Coordinates of C-alpha atoms in Angstrom, one line a residue:
Chain A
M27 CA 0.0 0.0 0.0
K28 CA 2.9 2.4 0.8
E29 CA 4.4 4.1 -2.1
D30 CA 6.7 6.9 -1.0
F31 CA 8.0 8.2 2.3
F32 CA 9.5 11.8 2.4
V33 CA 11.1 13.5 5.3
L34 CA 11.5 17.3 5.2
D35 CA 14.1 18.6 7.6
T36 CA 14.9 21.9 5.9
I37 CA 11.8 24.0 6.5
P38 CA 12.2 27.7 6.3
L39 CA 10.1 29.4 9.0
K40 CA 9.6 33.0 9.9
V41 CA 7.5 33.6 13.0
R42 CA 6.1 37.0 12.6
P43 CA 5.0 39.1 15.6
K44 CA 1.6 39.8 13.9
D45 CA 0.8 36.0 13.8
V46 CA 1.8 35.5 17.4
L47 CA -0.3 38.5 18.5
K48 CA -3.2 37.1 16.6
Q49 CA -2.7 33.7 18.3
L50 CA -2.7 35.6 21.6
G51 CA -6.1 37.0 20.8
Y52 CA -5.3 40.6 19.8
P53 CA -7.7 41.7 17.0
D54 CA -5.4 44.3 15.5
K55 CA -2.1 46.0 16.3
R56 CA -3.7 49.0 17.8
S57 CA -4.9 46.8 20.7
V58 CA -1.4 45.7 21.6
P59 CA 0.2 47.7 24.4
P60 CA 3.9 48.7 23.7
A61 CA 5.1 46.6 26.6
T62 CA 3.4 43.5 25.2
R63 CA 4.7 44.1 21.7
K64 CA 8.2 44.5 23.2
K65 CA 7.9 41.2 25.1
V66 CA 6.6 39.4 21.9
D67 CA 9.5 40.7 19.9
A68 CA 12.0 39.7 22.6
E69 CA 10.5 36.2 23.0
I70 CA 10.5 35.6 19.2
G71 CA 14.2 36.4 19.3
E72 CA 14.8 34.1 22.3
T73 CA 12.7 31.2 21.0
Q74 CA 13.5 31.1 17.3
S75 CA 16.6 29.0 17.8
L76 CA 14.6 26.4 19.8
I77 CA 12.3 25.7 16.9
E78 CA 13.3 22.6 14.9
P79 CA 10.7 22.2 12.2
E80 CA 10.4 18.9 10.5
G81 CA 7.8 17.1 8.4
A82 CA 7.2 13.8 6.9
Y83 CA 4.6 12.4 4.5
L84 CA 3.7 9.4 2.5
R85 CA 1.2 8.4 -0.1
L86 CA -1.2 5.5 0.2
E87 CA -3.1 4.0 -2.7
G88 CA -6.6 3.5 -1.5
V89 CA -7.9 4.4 2.0
P90 CA -7.0 2.5 5.2
E91 CA -10.0 0.6 6.6
K92 CA -9.4 1.3 10.3
G93 CA -10.2 4.9 11.4
F94 CA -10.7 6.2 7.9
Q95 CA -14.4 5.4 7.3
L96 CA -15.1 9.1 6.7
F97 CA -12.5 9.1 3.9
S98 CA -14.2 6.3 1.9
G99 CA -14.7 7.4 -1.7
A100 CA -11.3 8.9 -2.0
E101 CA -8.9 7.2 -4.4
G102 CA -5.9 7.6 -2.2
V103 CA -4.7 9.5 0.9
I104 CA -1.6 11.3 1.9
L105 CA -0.6 11.0 5.6
A106 CA 1.6 13.6 7.1
L107 CA 3.4 14.7 10.3
A108 CA 4.8 18.1 11.3
T109 CA 6.6 19.1 14.5
I110 CA 8.8 21.7 15.9
G111 CA 10.4 19.5 18.5
A112 CA 10.0 19.7 22.3
A113 CA 12.3 22.6 23.2
V114 CA 9.7 25.4 22.8
E115 CA 7.0 23.7 24.9
H116 CA 9.6 22.9 27.6
R117 CA 10.5 26.6 27.7
A118 CA 6.9 27.7 27.8
G119 CA 6.1 25.2 30.6
K120 CA 9.1 26.2 32.6
L121 CA 8.3 29.9 32.4
V122 CA 4.6 29.4 33.4
K123 CA 5.7 27.3 36.4
T124 CA 8.2 29.8 37.5
E125 CA 5.7 32.7 37.8
R126 CA 6.5 34.2 34.4
A127 CA 3.2 33.2 32.9
A128 CA 3.0 36.1 30.4
K129 CA 6.3 35.1 28.8
G130 CA 5.2 31.4 28.9
L131 CA 2.0 32.2 27.2
I132 CA 3.8 34.2 24.5
V133 CA 6.3 31.3 24.0
D134 CA 3.5 28.9 23.7
A135 CA 1.8 31.1 21.1
I136 CA 5.1 31.2 19.2
G137 CA 5.2 27.4 19.2
T138 CA 1.6 27.2 17.9
V139 CA 2.4 29.6 15.1
A140 CA 5.6 27.7 14.2
V141 CA 4.0 24.3 14.1
E142 CA 1.1 25.5 12.0
Q143 CA 3.6 27.1 9.6
T144 CA 5.5 23.8 9.5
A145 CA 2.3 21.9 8.6
D146 CA 1.5 24.6 6.0
F147 CA 4.9 24.0 4.4
V148 CA 4.4 20.2 4.4
E149 CA 0.9 20.6 2.9
H150 CA 2.2 23.0 0.3
K151 CA 4.9 20.5 -0.6
I152 CA 2.3 17.7 -0.9
H153 CA 0.2 19.8 -3.2
R154 CA 3.1 20.6 -5.4
D155 CA 4.3 17.0 -5.6
C156 CA 0.8 15.7 -6.3
D157 CA 0.1 18.4 -8.9
S158 CA 3.1 17.3 -10.8
C159 CA 1.8 13.7 -10.7
G160 CA -1.6 14.7 -11.9
W161 CA -3.4 14.1 -8.6
K162 CA -5.9 16.6 -7.1
V163 CA -5.4 17.0 -3.4
S164 CA -8.0 18.1 -0.7
R165 CA -7.2 20.4 2.1
R166 CA -5.8 18.8 5.3
Y167 CA -7.8 17.1 7.9
A168 CA -6.5 16.2 11.4
P169 CA -7.8 13.5 13.8
G170 CA -9.9 15.1 16.5
Y171 CA -11.3 17.7 14.2
C172 CA -14.2 17.8 11.7
G173 CA -15.7 14.7 13.2
W174 CA -12.7 12.5 12.6
E175 CA -12.0 10.2 15.5
M176 CA -8.7 10.4 17.4
E177 CA -8.3 6.6 17.1
A178 CA -7.2 7.3 13.5
Q179 CA -3.9 8.5 15.0
K180 CA -3.0 4.8 15.6
E181 CA -3.4 4.0 11.9
I182 CA -1.4 7.2 10.9
F183 CA 1.4 6.4 13.3
S184 CA 1.6 2.8 12.2
H185 CA 2.9 4.1 8.9
F186 CA 5.5 6.4 10.6
P187 CA 7.4 4.2 13.0
D188 CA 9.9 6.2 15.0
T189 CA 9.5 9.2 12.7
L190 CA 10.6 12.7 13.7
G191 CA 10.7 11.6 17.4
I192 CA 6.9 12.0 17.8
K193 CA 5.3 9.6 20.2
L194 CA 1.6 8.8 20.6
T195 CA 0.1 8.6 24.1
S196 CA -2.5 6.1 25.1
S197 CA -5.2 8.7 24.4
C198 CA -3.8 9.4 20.9
L199 CA -2.2 12.7 21.8
M200 CA 1.2 13.6 20.4
I201 CA 4.4 14.3 22.3
P202 CA 5.9 16.8 21.6
E203 CA 2.6 18.6 21.9
K204 CA 3.7 21.1 19.2
S205 CA 3.2 18.4 16.6
L206 CA 0.4 17.9 14.0
S207 CA -0.7 14.9 12.1
F208 CA -3.0 15.2 9.2
A209 CA -4.3 13.6 6.0
C210 CA -5.1 14.9 2.6
L211 CA -7.4 13.1 0.1
L212 CA -6.4 12.3 -3.4
S213 CA -8.6 12.2 -6.4
S214 CA -7.8 12.1 -10.1
E215 CA -10.8 14.3 -10.9
G216 CA -10.8 16.6 -7.9
D217 CA -14.2 15.5 -6.8
F218 CA -14.3 15.1 -3.0
S219 CA -18.1 15.5 -2.6
K220 CA -18.7 11.9 -1.6
V221 CA -16.2 12.0 1.2
K222 CA -17.8 12.5 4.7
V223 CA -15.0 14.1 6.6
G224 CA -15.0 17.8 7.4
N225 CA -18.8 18.3 7.0
C226 CA -20.4 20.0 10.0
K227 CA -23.9 19.0 8.7
R228 CA -22.8 15.4 9.2
C229 CA -21.2 15.8 12.6
K230 CA -23.2 15.4 15.8
Q231 CA -20.6 17.0 18.0
E232 CA -23.0 19.8 18.9
E233 CA -20.7 21.7 21.2
C234 CA -17.7 21.8 18.9
P235 CA -16.3 25.4 18.9
Y236 CA -15.4 25.0 15.2
R237 CA -18.9 24.2 14.0
S238 CA -19.8 26.3 11.0
E239 CA -23.3 25.0 10.3
P240 CA -25.9 23.0 12.2
Y241 CA -26.2 19.2 12.3
Q242 CA -28.8 17.8 9.9
S243 CA -30.3 14.6 11.1
G244 CA -30.3 11.8 8.6
E245 CA -26.8 12.6 7.4
L246 CA -24.3 9.9 8.4
G247 CA -21.4 11.3 10.4
A248 CA -18.6 10.3 12.7
F249 CA -20.7 10.9 15.9
D250 CA -23.8 9.1 14.7
S251 CA -24.5 6.0 16.7
Chain B
M15 CA 5.4 60.7 49.9
E16 CA 2.1 60.2 51.6
D17 CA 0.6 56.7 51.9
K18 CA -2.2 57.6 49.5
E19 CA 0.3 58.6 46.9
V20 CA 2.2 55.3 47.4
F21 CA -1.0 53.3 47.1
A22 CA -1.9 55.1 43.8
K23 CA 1.6 54.4 42.4
L24 CA 1.4 50.7 43.4
T25 CA -2.0 50.5 41.7
K26 CA -0.7 52.0 38.5
A27 CA 2.4 49.7 38.4
I28 CA 0.1 46.7 38.8
V29 CA -2.2 47.8 36.1
E30 CA 0.7 48.4 33.8
G31 CA 2.2 45.1 34.7
D32 CA 5.4 46.9 35.4
S33 CA 7.3 44.5 37.8
E34 CA 10.4 46.6 38.0
Q35 CA 8.6 49.8 39.0
L36 CA 6.4 47.9 41.4
V37 CA 9.4 46.3 43.1
R38 CA 11.2 49.6 43.3
L39 CA 8.1 51.3 44.9
V40 CA 7.7 48.4 47.4
K41 CA 11.3 48.5 48.4
Q42 CA 11.1 52.3 49.0
A43 CA 8.0 52.0 51.1
I44 CA 8.3 48.7 52.9
D45 CA 9.7 50.2 56.1
K46 CA 7.5 53.3 56.1
V47 CA 4.0 52.0 55.1
D48 CA 1.9 49.2 56.6
P49 CA 2.6 46.2 54.4
L50 CA -0.9 44.9 54.6
E51 CA -2.2 48.3 53.5
M52 CA 0.2 48.3 50.6
V53 CA -1.4 45.1 49.4
E54 CA -5.0 45.9 50.2
K55 CA -5.1 49.6 49.3
G56 CA -2.4 49.7 46.6
M57 CA -1.9 46.4 44.8
A58 CA -5.3 44.7 45.2
P59 CA -7.2 47.6 43.6
G60 CA -4.8 47.4 40.7
M61 CA -5.6 43.7 40.2
T62 CA -9.3 44.5 40.4
E63 CA -8.9 47.3 37.8
I64 CA -6.9 45.1 35.3
G65 CA -9.4 42.3 35.9
S66 CA -12.3 44.6 35.0
K67 CA -10.4 45.9 31.9
F68 CA -9.9 42.3 30.8
G69 CA -13.6 41.5 31.4
E70 CA -14.5 44.5 29.2
G71 CA -12.1 43.4 26.4
Q72 CA -9.8 46.5 26.9
V73 CA -6.8 44.3 27.6
Y74 CA -5.8 40.8 26.8
L75 CA -4.5 37.8 28.7
P76 CA -0.8 38.8 28.5
E77 CA -1.5 42.1 30.3
L78 CA -3.5 40.2 33.0
L79 CA -0.6 37.8 33.4
M80 CA 2.0 40.6 33.5
A81 CA 0.0 42.2 36.3
A82 CA 0.0 38.8 38.2
E83 CA 3.7 38.5 37.7
A84 CA 4.3 42.0 39.0
W85 CA 2.1 41.1 42.0
E86 CA 4.2 37.9 42.7
E87 CA 7.5 39.8 42.5
A88 CA 6.2 42.4 45.0
M89 CA 4.9 39.7 47.3
K90 CA 8.3 38.2 47.6
I91 CA 9.3 41.4 49.4
I92 CA 6.0 42.0 51.3
K93 CA 5.3 38.5 52.6
P94 CA 8.3 38.3 55.0
K95 CA 7.2 41.7 56.3
L96 CA 3.7 40.5 56.8
I97 CA 4.9 37.5 58.8
E98 CA 7.2 39.7 60.8
T99 CA 4.3 42.0 61.8
G100 CA 1.9 39.2 62.4
A101 CA -0.6 40.5 59.8
S102 CA -2.3 38.0 57.5
M103 CA -4.1 38.3 54.2
K104 CA -7.6 36.9 53.9
K105 CA -7.4 33.5 52.3
Q106 CA -10.0 33.2 49.5
G107 CA -10.2 29.4 49.6
T108 CA -8.4 26.2 48.7
V109 CA -8.3 24.8 45.2
V110 CA -7.1 21.4 43.9
I111 CA -6.4 21.9 40.2
G112 CA -5.3 19.4 37.5
T113 CA -5.6 18.2 33.9
V114 CA -7.8 15.1 33.6
Q115 CA -6.7 11.6 33.0
T116 CA -5.0 10.9 29.6
D117 CA -4.7 14.6 28.9
I118 CA -1.3 16.1 28.9
H119 CA -2.0 19.8 28.1
E120 CA -1.0 22.0 31.1
I121 CA -0.6 25.6 30.0
G122 CA -4.1 26.8 30.5
K123 CA -4.3 25.0 33.8
N124 CA -1.0 26.4 35.0
I125 CA -2.1 29.9 34.0
L126 CA -5.3 29.6 36.0
A127 CA -3.3 28.2 39.0
N128 CA -1.1 31.3 38.8
L129 CA -4.0 33.7 38.7
L130 CA -5.8 31.9 41.5
T131 CA -2.6 32.1 43.7
T132 CA -2.3 35.8 42.9
A133 CA -5.9 36.3 43.9
G134 CA -5.3 34.8 47.3
F135 CA -6.3 31.2 46.8
D136 CA -4.3 28.3 48.3
V137 CA -3.7 26.3 45.1
H138 CA -2.6 22.6 45.0
D139 CA -1.6 21.6 41.5
I140 CA -1.8 17.8 40.9
G141 CA -0.4 18.1 37.3
C142 CA -1.7 16.5 34.2
D143 CA -3.0 13.0 33.3
A144 CA -4.7 12.9 36.7
P145 CA -7.4 10.3 37.4
A146 CA -10.5 11.3 39.2
A147 CA -9.3 9.6 42.4
K148 CA -6.2 11.8 42.5
F149 CA -8.4 14.9 42.4
L150 CA -10.5 13.5 45.2
N151 CA -7.6 12.3 47.4
K152 CA -5.9 15.6 47.2
A153 CA -9.1 17.5 47.9
E154 CA -9.8 15.5 51.0
E155 CA -6.2 15.8 52.1
V156 CA -6.1 19.6 51.9
R157 CA -9.8 20.1 52.7
A158 CA -10.3 21.9 49.4
D159 CA -13.2 24.2 48.6
I160 CA -12.8 23.8 44.8
I161 CA -11.8 21.0 42.5
A162 CA -10.8 22.5 39.1
A163 CA -10.4 20.1 36.2
S164 CA -9.0 21.0 32.8
A165 CA -9.5 19.0 29.6
I166 CA -8.5 20.1 26.1
M167 CA -9.6 17.4 23.8
S168 CA -13.1 16.1 22.9
T169 CA -11.6 12.6 23.8
T170 CA -10.5 13.7 27.3
V171 CA -13.4 15.9 28.3
P172 CA -15.5 12.9 29.5
Y173 CA -13.0 12.4 32.4
Q174 CA -14.3 15.6 33.9
K175 CA -17.6 13.8 34.4
D176 CA -15.7 10.9 36.0
I177 CA -14.7 13.3 38.8
I178 CA -18.3 14.3 39.5
D179 CA -19.5 10.7 39.3
L180 CA -16.8 9.7 41.8
L181 CA -17.8 12.5 44.2
E182 CA -21.4 11.4 43.9
S183 CA -20.7 7.7 44.4
K184 CA -18.8 8.5 47.6
G185 CA -21.5 10.9 48.9
L186 CA -19.1 13.8 48.8
R187 CA -20.6 15.9 45.9
D188 CA -21.9 18.6 48.2
N189 CA -18.5 19.0 49.9
Y190 CA -16.8 20.5 46.8
I191 CA -17.3 23.1 44.1
V192 CA -16.4 21.5 40.8
M193 CA -15.1 23.9 38.1
V194 CA -14.3 22.7 34.6
G195 CA -12.6 24.4 31.7
G196 CA -10.3 23.7 28.7
G197 CA -10.3 23.9 24.9
V198 CA -13.5 22.2 23.8
V199 CA -15.4 22.6 27.2
T200 CA -18.5 24.7 27.0
Q201 CA -21.1 26.0 29.4
Q202 CA -23.6 23.4 27.9
W203 CA -21.1 20.6 28.8
A204 CA -20.6 22.0 32.3
D205 CA -24.3 22.1 32.8
K206 CA -24.8 18.6 31.4
I207 CA -22.3 17.0 33.8
G208 CA -23.5 19.0 36.7
A209 CA -20.4 21.1 37.2
D210 CA -20.7 24.2 39.4
G211 CA -18.6 26.5 37.4
Y212 CA -17.2 26.9 33.9
G213 CA -14.7 29.4 32.5
E214 CA -14.2 29.8 28.8
L215 CA -10.7 31.1 29.4
A216 CA -8.3 30.4 32.3
S217 CA -8.6 34.1 33.3
D218 CA -12.4 33.8 33.8
G219 CA -11.7 31.2 36.5
V220 CA -10.7 33.6 39.2
E221 CA -14.0 35.5 39.3
I222 CA -16.0 32.3 39.1
A223 CA -14.0 30.7 41.9
R224 CA -14.4 33.8 44.1
K225 CA -18.1 33.9 43.5
L226 CA -18.7 30.2 44.1
V227 CA -16.6 30.1 47.3
S228 CA -18.4 33.1 48.6
Q229 CA -21.8 31.4 47.8
K230 CA -20.6 28.2 49.5
K231 CA -19.4 30.0 52.6
G232 CA -22.6 32.0 52.7
A233 CA -24.8 29.0 52.4

């Protein structure tokens, strides 16, 4: 089933203050006090060297049976990992525990921005590679979101043994925490309409903060029972 | 400098989250002004003001935390003086806080723990991946008022209910205020499992904790 396995260890990242401030909840730069902006700039400088972005992905023909029911209908799937390593979250945790919570929060936000950028880079590379092979690729989906069960992590990680130093806990969370796993669907025609993942109308997780439209009964979804 | 002037400057330094200025002011005043009054009439109003501004959306979490950090720095100087003079600050209540079983996310929980400490709560942090029994055992040991349980993922949120179920099965539910929070937790979820309090953000937790303890003690 496995066709290719790529590791990306040279990922150019630039954590921008405006992205970190957005992650911290500021709606615009006018709402940022000068002291906070100064702290964010200083922490980006301090933290940048701790960020170790890496990614990996592989392409599967067909869709795995276990944990990927919502993906049925796709012709293939790309599985991917992205991480920035553990150093940033260790620094954030240490700062919060030593009564420097503001700095810790800023460092945590820097880590979140960095791992999202890493995943963006991996996803971009996937799209570029697949385009050149004639495949159409969907946006990325991550276990735990859009109605996709966390158990799928086990299937994803079974294809990436000892990759990038990411470990899966018994509850399917990743260590380092600043890691992301995701899947993209493949189609020769670019038609993903039959795939069930990522459709709020089909998801019964009523309290999900990411819900964009109401659940419609009768639609089969991940949380139907 | 008159005491009133000192208090106003302390308040301002807290609101601005200016640790250096606050520590400087405290050092200058510590032998001339009643340390308890420095806290109650200078610093505490600053925390109230920044808390209100946060509630009104005028400032964001980093500013609130900077104020809390400044408070902690100042308290390192003031606390020994309080002990020396025999004065004591009013304790708000005792909290056992942790992240539920199988969940390893700590930052939100640690931020709330910090803010609760600053607000005068006696906080016992049991860390992450904590089973319901660990929350209960610690709460019994320290005679807690509040059990605060954080969960970030939809897969770990059900363990918050385990804590309430355990308290009920032991006949101890009425002994404790149970607060829940974390990424995907909502007021609806808190209501559904019978939690007493819910905070959307770590920073909401302090006001909720204050209110619930005051209700409990008044009951």
